[in-house]
Amino acid sequence: MSSEVKVPTRVHSSPQNLVGRSVPRETARRLVSGRGRYLDDIHGGEVYHIAYYRSPFARAKFTLGDLTAAASSPGVYRIVTGAELAEVCSPWVTRLDMLPDHVSPPEYALAIDEVYWQGEPVVAVVAKTRAQAEDALDAIEIDWEDLEPVTDAKLALEPDSPLAHPALKSNLALERKLVRGDIDTAFKQAACVVEQDFSFGRQTGVTLEGRGVVARFDPRTEELVVHQSHQAPFQMQEIYAKQLSMPLSKVRVLCPDVGGAFGIKLHAYADEMAAVAIARLLAVPVKYQADRLESFVSDAHARDAQVTARLALDARGHVLGLAFEGLFSFGAVSLYPRGSVGEALQLLEMCGMAYKVPALQGRVRGAFLNKVPTGAYRAVGQPLGSAVMEQLLDKAAAKLGIDRFEIRRMNYVVDADLMEDSDAKLRGLSLHQCLDAIQAEINYSQLKQRQEELRAKQVYRGIGLCTFVEQTGVGAWLYGRNGVAAASKESVRLELSASGEVLCHTSASESGQGVHTGLAQIIADTLGCPFDAICVRTGDTQSDPVGGGSWASRGLALGGEAARLAALDLRRTVLSVVAAWKSVDIDRLEIDHGVVSIKDGEVLCSLQQVARAVHYDSTVLPMSPPPSLSVERSFTPSKKPYFIANGIQAAEVEVDIETGQVKVLDFWVVEDCGTVVNPLLVDEQIRGGVVQGIGAALYENCVYDETGQMTNASLADYLVPMASEMPDIHVSHITTPEPETGLGAKGVGEAGTVGAIGAIWTAIYDALSPLGVTAQTQPFTPDVILSAVLQQG
């Protein structure tokens, strides 16, 4: 063996047990150093920049005028139209096999003859710099014929409504029903019925890093390389190959380190498709980076629903039945390839899921409108279902004179209630434990006493509660059976290198959530090597194993289990090599801190020595051929469609009825995400999700006028919570490991968002209850609060 390799002289006295601990920031930083790259630095040589002329109308026909002046502007390389791009990039249509009635209009990379929402890309300018491309936009001549837009979901479903798109037969994009039990009898027998209308505002993701793409097509090899800020590189590889009629093997997509995603970077956007198609058409490297103003009228929007719900209970507070209807405002097309139906379907499935509801009747509809298309956004529909149920329970508790904690406690679903196989996913919830924990943590009796004292002084404080269940670790049930080419599994490939380092390639993409740190902890603990010896790489379809990417809280729930399985396989291989090499029974061996030794005895070798023997000098091994030190494992749920995490959130707010201002004073979360791999990362994921929920509840709303114009498409007008709006967020955990995996992690990425809207909603209801006021429109802006107070007065 090489003299450079030192034989270890001691075994550490105790295992490192990294899982369940937070990793020091400097250590975690070394794990990912050098991995992120700015789009500006990707390609050597000249990269041309793209700017888009976007439609100023929500619905219009157009005729392109003379483009000569624009084409001759300084720095301009080419003006590209929709007709030109259609020759190399075919239109795409969102289809979902399980929803055959959901028919989306076709979408082109650039509009041809007609536009269907304000912001739709019409013409692309390719120039040496972004500034030159933007300057040339002013020279583009287009004749517009403004048409009547469809902007109201209720009116869009009227028989005489104009169509949002000529390819549609109806503006009805979705209609689904769910019926369980005898809903009519439930309401007839009810001692108490409460009902309410709910209006949920329209949001968008506002990611720290905007969407961006750099693409290069080499006509010599006919290979396409795309660097993109996206959550699912393998999905985009499939889409680019299909739309550009290229072999999959000729398309490489890289998404190594994404600066925030929140679900909006799961879709195929027309402007990004156009940029990649332009690279193919012109055979020059191009870059497109959405600026903040563009993002507001091109990034997926979400939520935007009107819900009417009723709850029936007996005199003791037991729920008898739940009935609700939801009407969702989609955009002009259903976003490709996953569709725009997720919010509505999640409301239908998740509303009331944490409770025993003997009879349920739900109906959701969605309407195509001439607005920015809607799509995935953190927690997809689940916050709406939670808010509806929790608000109804609080109204029922007040009407029946029952304690708010008790009405939840008596109605929580328990394992004994789950008789159907379809309910197996709900087994093992810790709802009662979470409720008891948060009641103690917030010191409810003290909060109530302080609330009463302040009400006497006309200071209106409210305490809100929101139980939630979070759909995590989604498998093939969601997209696979719908014919969507989005991998249901997550995969990990490990290789023990001659240096003793372990190289991990994984499909679990990184978008700021720290999944790579968690994977490294799992691998280090399972294999028995130092954390610093793990090098994690992701986001490259050429070198990584196939997987779905990070969405639906899958990073550690699925990717972590794949990493554990792969590390177990690699550990067995290493031990088999050492057993044969050193003539020791394999059951007597262990690996700890990168050292292989006899249990409680002699040190035999290091992982580096094992690797060098296998890679460089297998003559010392009585094994032929020498085993591979590279293993690959995948994981996807097989016993149920997805995992379920759960918890409860509480908020204390103060409502100023003179100004309408709502201030969040304090916030608590008790959450059960199964095994907590890295406490710091988990807690900050929850806090970040809560802040997004606070933004939805109080500030964020995409406002449209009757002509389909978004009137607040800038950060000067679209408000997001800043540091001054963030309360202390106290996070604690109940731990119930997921039984389908050895790791036991359920996922946590969306937990904070799922319950935050409902916690704020019920807190405001509680604050205004002495006035008999119920605010029904979220976000709860000062105008909403004042209107509710004045209307009651």
Short mmCIF file of N, CA and C in Angstrom, two decimals, residues 189-276:
data_model
loop_
_atom_site.label_atom_id
_atom_site.label_comp_id
_atom_site.label_asym_id
_atom_site.label_seq_id
_atom_site.Cartn_x
_atom_site.Cartn_y
_atom_site.Cartn_z
N GLN A 189 -80.27 16.28 11.53
CA GLN A 189 -80.18 15.87 12.93
C GLN A 189 -79.30 16.78 13.77
N ALA A 190 -78.65 17.74 13.17
CA ALA A 190 -77.68 18.57 13.88
C ALA A 190 -78.36 19.49 14.90
N ALA A 191 -77.75 19.58 16.06
CA ALA A 191 -78.19 20.56 17.06
C ALA A 191 -77.55 21.92 16.81
N CYS A 192 -76.48 21.91 16.07
CA CYS A 192 -75.75 23.16 15.80
C CYS A 192 -75.23 23.12 14.36
N VAL A 193 -75.50 24.17 13.62
CA VAL A 193 -74.96 24.31 12.25
C VAL A 193 -74.30 25.68 12.15
N VAL A 194 -73.07 25.69 11.70
CA VAL A 194 -72.37 26.95 11.45
C VAL A 194 -71.93 26.98 10.00
N GLU A 195 -71.84 28.15 9.46
CA GLU A 195 -71.43 28.28 8.06
C GLU A 195 -70.70 29.59 7.87
N GLN A 196 -69.92 29.64 6.78
CA GLN A 196 -69.18 30.86 6.49
C GLN A 196 -68.69 30.84 5.05
N ASP A 197 -68.59 32.03 4.50
CA ASP A 197 -67.93 32.21 3.20
C ASP A 197 -66.47 32.57 3.45
N PHE A 198 -65.60 32.05 2.61
CA PHE A 198 -64.17 32.32 2.72
C PHE A 198 -63.65 32.83 1.36
N SER A 199 -62.88 33.87 1.40
CA SER A 199 -62.25 34.39 0.18
C SER A 199 -60.74 34.36 0.37
N PHE A 200 -60.05 33.55 -0.44
CA PHE A 200 -58.60 33.42 -0.35
C PHE A 200 -57.95 34.18 -1.52
N GLY A 201 -57.02 35.07 -1.19
CA GLY A 201 -56.41 35.92 -2.19
C GLY A 201 -55.47 35.17 -3.13
N ARG A 202 -55.06 35.85 -4.16
CA ARG A 202 -54.17 35.31 -5.19
C ARG A 202 -52.73 35.68 -4.83
N GLN A 203 -51.86 34.68 -4.82
CA GLN A 203 -50.47 34.91 -4.43
C GLN A 203 -49.51 34.48 -5.53
N THR A 204 -48.25 34.86 -5.35
CA THR A 204 -47.18 34.31 -6.17
C THR A 204 -45.95 34.13 -5.27
N GLY A 205 -44.95 33.41 -5.77
CA GLY A 205 -43.89 32.92 -4.89
C GLY A 205 -42.88 33.93 -4.41
N VAL A 206 -42.53 34.94 -5.22
CA VAL A 206 -41.53 35.95 -4.88
C VAL A 206 -40.25 35.28 -4.35
N THR A 207 -39.68 34.40 -5.13
CA THR A 207 -38.45 33.73 -4.73
C THR A 207 -37.28 34.72 -4.70
N LEU A 208 -36.32 34.43 -3.84
CA LEU A 208 -35.16 35.31 -3.74
C LEU A 208 -34.42 35.38 -5.07
N GLU A 209 -34.21 34.23 -5.70
CA GLU A 209 -33.62 34.17 -7.02
C GLU A 209 -34.74 33.98 -8.04
N GLY A 210 -34.82 34.89 -9.01
CA GLY A 210 -35.85 34.77 -10.03
C GLY A 210 -35.57 33.60 -10.96
N ARG A 211 -36.56 33.26 -11.76
CA ARG A 211 -36.36 32.20 -12.75
C ARG A 211 -35.30 32.63 -13.76
N GLY A 212 -34.46 31.71 -14.16
CA GLY A 212 -33.43 32.03 -15.13
C GLY A 212 -32.97 30.79 -15.87
N VAL A 213 -32.44 30.99 -17.08
CA VAL A 213 -31.98 29.88 -17.89
C VAL A 213 -30.84 30.34 -18.78
N VAL A 214 -29.82 29.51 -18.90
CA VAL A 214 -28.75 29.69 -19.87
C VAL A 214 -28.72 28.41 -20.70
N ALA A 215 -28.78 28.56 -22.02
CA ALA A 215 -28.86 27.40 -22.89
C ALA A 215 -27.83 27.51 -24.01
N ARG A 216 -27.29 26.35 -24.38
CA ARG A 216 -26.31 26.29 -25.48
C ARG A 216 -26.58 25.03 -26.30
N PHE A 217 -26.70 25.20 -27.60
CA PHE A 217 -26.87 24.07 -28.51
C PHE A 217 -25.65 23.99 -29.42
N ASP A 218 -25.04 22.81 -29.46
CA ASP A 218 -23.87 22.59 -30.30
C ASP A 218 -24.31 21.86 -31.56
N PRO A 219 -24.32 22.53 -32.71
CA PRO A 219 -24.80 21.88 -33.93
C PRO A 219 -23.87 20.76 -34.41
N ARG A 220 -22.63 20.76 -33.94
CA ARG A 220 -21.70 19.69 -34.36
C ARG A 220 -22.07 18.36 -33.73
N THR A 221 -22.39 18.39 -32.47
CA THR A 221 -22.75 17.16 -31.77
C THR A 221 -24.26 17.01 -31.59
N GLU A 222 -24.99 18.10 -31.94
CA GLU A 222 -26.45 18.15 -31.75
C GLU A 222 -26.82 17.90 -30.30
N GLU A 223 -26.04 18.50 -29.40
CA GLU A 223 -26.28 18.38 -27.97
C GLU A 223 -26.74 19.71 -27.40
N LEU A 224 -27.69 19.64 -26.49
CA LEU A 224 -28.25 20.82 -25.84
C LEU A 224 -27.91 20.77 -24.36
N VAL A 225 -27.34 21.86 -23.85
CA VAL A 225 -27.02 21.97 -22.43
C VAL A 225 -27.79 23.16 -21.87
N VAL A 226 -28.56 22.91 -20.82
CA VAL A 226 -29.39 23.96 -20.23
C VAL A 226 -29.06 24.06 -18.74
N HIS A 227 -28.68 25.26 -18.31
CA HIS A 227 -28.54 25.57 -16.88
C HIS A 227 -29.79 26.35 -16.49
N GLN A 228 -30.45 25.92 -15.43
CA GLN A 228 -31.77 26.48 -15.12
C GLN A 228 -32.00 26.54 -13.62
N SER A 229 -32.71 27.57 -13.19
CA SER A 229 -33.13 27.68 -11.80
C SER A 229 -34.47 26.96 -11.68
N HIS A 230 -34.39 25.66 -11.38
CA HIS A 230 -35.58 24.80 -11.43
C HIS A 230 -35.46 23.70 -10.39
N GLN A 231 -36.61 23.17 -9.97
CA GLN A 231 -36.64 22.14 -8.93
C GLN A 231 -36.52 20.72 -9.46
N ALA A 232 -36.79 20.52 -10.75
CA ALA A 232 -36.90 19.16 -11.28
C ALA A 232 -36.14 19.04 -12.60
N PRO A 233 -34.82 18.85 -12.55
CA PRO A 233 -34.04 18.80 -13.79
C PRO A 233 -34.42 17.66 -14.73
N PHE A 234 -34.73 16.48 -14.19
CA PHE A 234 -35.08 15.36 -15.07
C PHE A 234 -36.42 15.60 -15.77
N GLN A 235 -37.33 16.26 -15.10
CA GLN A 235 -38.59 16.64 -15.75
C GLN A 235 -38.31 17.55 -16.94
N MET A 236 -37.46 18.55 -16.74
CA MET A 236 -37.19 19.50 -17.82
C MET A 236 -36.38 18.86 -18.95
N GLN A 237 -35.51 17.93 -18.64
CA GLN A 237 -34.81 17.20 -19.69
C GLN A 237 -35.82 16.49 -20.60
N GLU A 238 -36.80 15.85 -19.99
CA GLU A 238 -37.85 15.15 -20.74
C GLU A 238 -38.64 16.13 -21.61
N ILE A 239 -38.97 17.27 -21.05
CA ILE A 239 -39.79 18.25 -21.77
C ILE A 239 -39.02 18.85 -22.93
N TYR A 240 -37.77 19.26 -22.72
CA TYR A 240 -37.00 19.86 -23.81
C TYR A 240 -36.79 18.86 -24.94
N ALA A 241 -36.50 17.61 -24.58
CA ALA A 241 -36.31 16.59 -25.62
C ALA A 241 -37.59 16.41 -26.43
N LYS A 242 -38.73 16.39 -25.75
CA LYS A 242 -40.00 16.17 -26.44
C LYS A 242 -40.38 17.37 -27.31
N GLN A 243 -40.32 18.57 -26.76
CA GLN A 243 -40.79 19.74 -27.49
C GLN A 243 -39.85 20.14 -28.61
N LEU A 244 -38.57 19.84 -28.48
CA LEU A 244 -37.59 20.20 -29.51
C LEU A 244 -37.27 19.02 -30.42
N SER A 245 -37.99 17.90 -30.22
CA SER A 245 -37.80 16.69 -31.06
C SER A 245 -36.35 16.24 -31.06
N MET A 246 -35.79 16.09 -29.87
CA MET A 246 -34.41 15.65 -29.72
C MET A 246 -34.36 14.36 -28.92
N PRO A 247 -33.34 13.54 -29.16
CA PRO A 247 -33.16 12.36 -28.29
C PRO A 247 -32.88 12.79 -26.86
N LEU A 248 -33.43 12.06 -25.91
CA LEU A 248 -33.22 12.40 -24.51
C LEU A 248 -31.74 12.44 -24.16
N SER A 249 -30.97 11.56 -24.75
CA SER A 249 -29.54 11.48 -24.45
C SER A 249 -28.77 12.69 -24.91
N LYS A 250 -29.38 13.51 -25.78
CA LYS A 250 -28.70 14.69 -26.30
C LYS A 250 -29.03 15.94 -25.50
N VAL A 251 -29.85 15.80 -24.48
CA VAL A 251 -30.26 16.96 -23.68
C VAL A 251 -29.72 16.80 -22.26
N ARG A 252 -29.02 17.81 -21.81
CA ARG A 252 -28.49 17.83 -20.45
C ARG A 252 -29.02 19.06 -19.73
N VAL A 253 -29.59 18.87 -18.55
CA VAL A 253 -30.13 19.97 -17.75
C VAL A 253 -29.40 20.00 -16.42
N LEU A 254 -28.97 21.18 -16.02
CA LEU A 254 -28.25 21.36 -14.76
C LEU A 254 -28.98 22.38 -13.89
N CYS A 255 -29.31 21.97 -12.68
CA CYS A 255 -29.95 22.85 -11.69
C CYS A 255 -29.23 22.63 -10.36
N PRO A 256 -27.97 23.04 -10.23
CA PRO A 256 -27.18 22.62 -9.07
C PRO A 256 -27.58 23.24 -7.75
N ASP A 257 -27.90 24.50 -7.74
CA ASP A 257 -28.19 25.19 -6.48
C ASP A 257 -29.19 26.30 -6.77
N VAL A 258 -30.41 26.14 -6.33
CA VAL A 258 -31.50 27.03 -6.69
C VAL A 258 -31.82 27.95 -5.52
N GLY A 259 -31.90 29.23 -5.78
CA GLY A 259 -32.11 30.22 -4.73
C GLY A 259 -33.57 30.43 -4.38
N GLY A 260 -34.21 29.39 -3.87
CA GLY A 260 -35.62 29.48 -3.51
C GLY A 260 -36.50 29.04 -4.66
N ALA A 261 -37.56 28.30 -4.33
CA ALA A 261 -38.42 27.76 -5.39
C ALA A 261 -39.89 27.77 -4.97
N PHE A 262 -40.23 27.15 -3.84
CA PHE A 262 -41.58 27.16 -3.26
C PHE A 262 -42.63 26.57 -4.19
N GLY A 263 -42.22 25.73 -5.12
CA GLY A 263 -43.19 25.10 -6.02
C GLY A 263 -43.36 25.81 -7.33
N ILE A 264 -43.13 27.11 -7.40
CA ILE A 264 -43.35 27.81 -8.66
C ILE A 264 -42.31 27.43 -9.71
N LYS A 265 -41.19 26.84 -9.29
CA LYS A 265 -40.18 26.40 -10.25
C LYS A 265 -40.30 24.91 -10.55
N LEU A 266 -41.54 24.44 -10.59
CA LEU A 266 -41.83 23.07 -10.99
C LEU A 266 -42.42 23.00 -12.39
N HIS A 267 -42.68 24.15 -12.98
CA HIS A 267 -43.43 24.19 -14.23
C HIS A 267 -42.52 24.48 -15.42
N ALA A 268 -43.06 24.25 -16.62
CA ALA A 268 -42.39 24.64 -17.86
C ALA A 268 -43.02 25.96 -18.31
N TYR A 269 -42.25 27.03 -18.24
CA TYR A 269 -42.75 28.35 -18.59
C TYR A 269 -42.45 28.69 -20.04
N ALA A 270 -43.34 29.44 -20.65
CA ALA A 270 -43.18 29.78 -22.06
C ALA A 270 -41.89 30.56 -22.31
N ASP A 271 -41.54 31.50 -21.43
CA ASP A 271 -40.35 32.30 -21.68
C ASP A 271 -39.07 31.46 -21.57
N GLU A 272 -39.06 30.49 -20.65
CA GLU A 272 -37.88 29.62 -20.55
C GLU A 272 -37.82 28.64 -21.71
N MET A 273 -38.97 28.11 -22.12
CA MET A 273 -39.01 27.26 -23.31
C MET A 273 -38.54 28.03 -24.53
N ALA A 274 -38.96 29.28 -24.63
CA ALA A 274 -38.55 30.10 -25.77
C ALA A 274 -37.04 30.32 -25.78
N ALA A 275 -36.46 30.59 -24.62
CA ALA A 275 -35.01 30.81 -24.55
C ALA A 275 -34.25 29.58 -25.02
N VAL A 276 -34.67 28.41 -24.57
CA VAL A 276 -33.98 27.18 -24.96
C VAL A 276 -34.20 26.91 -26.45
#
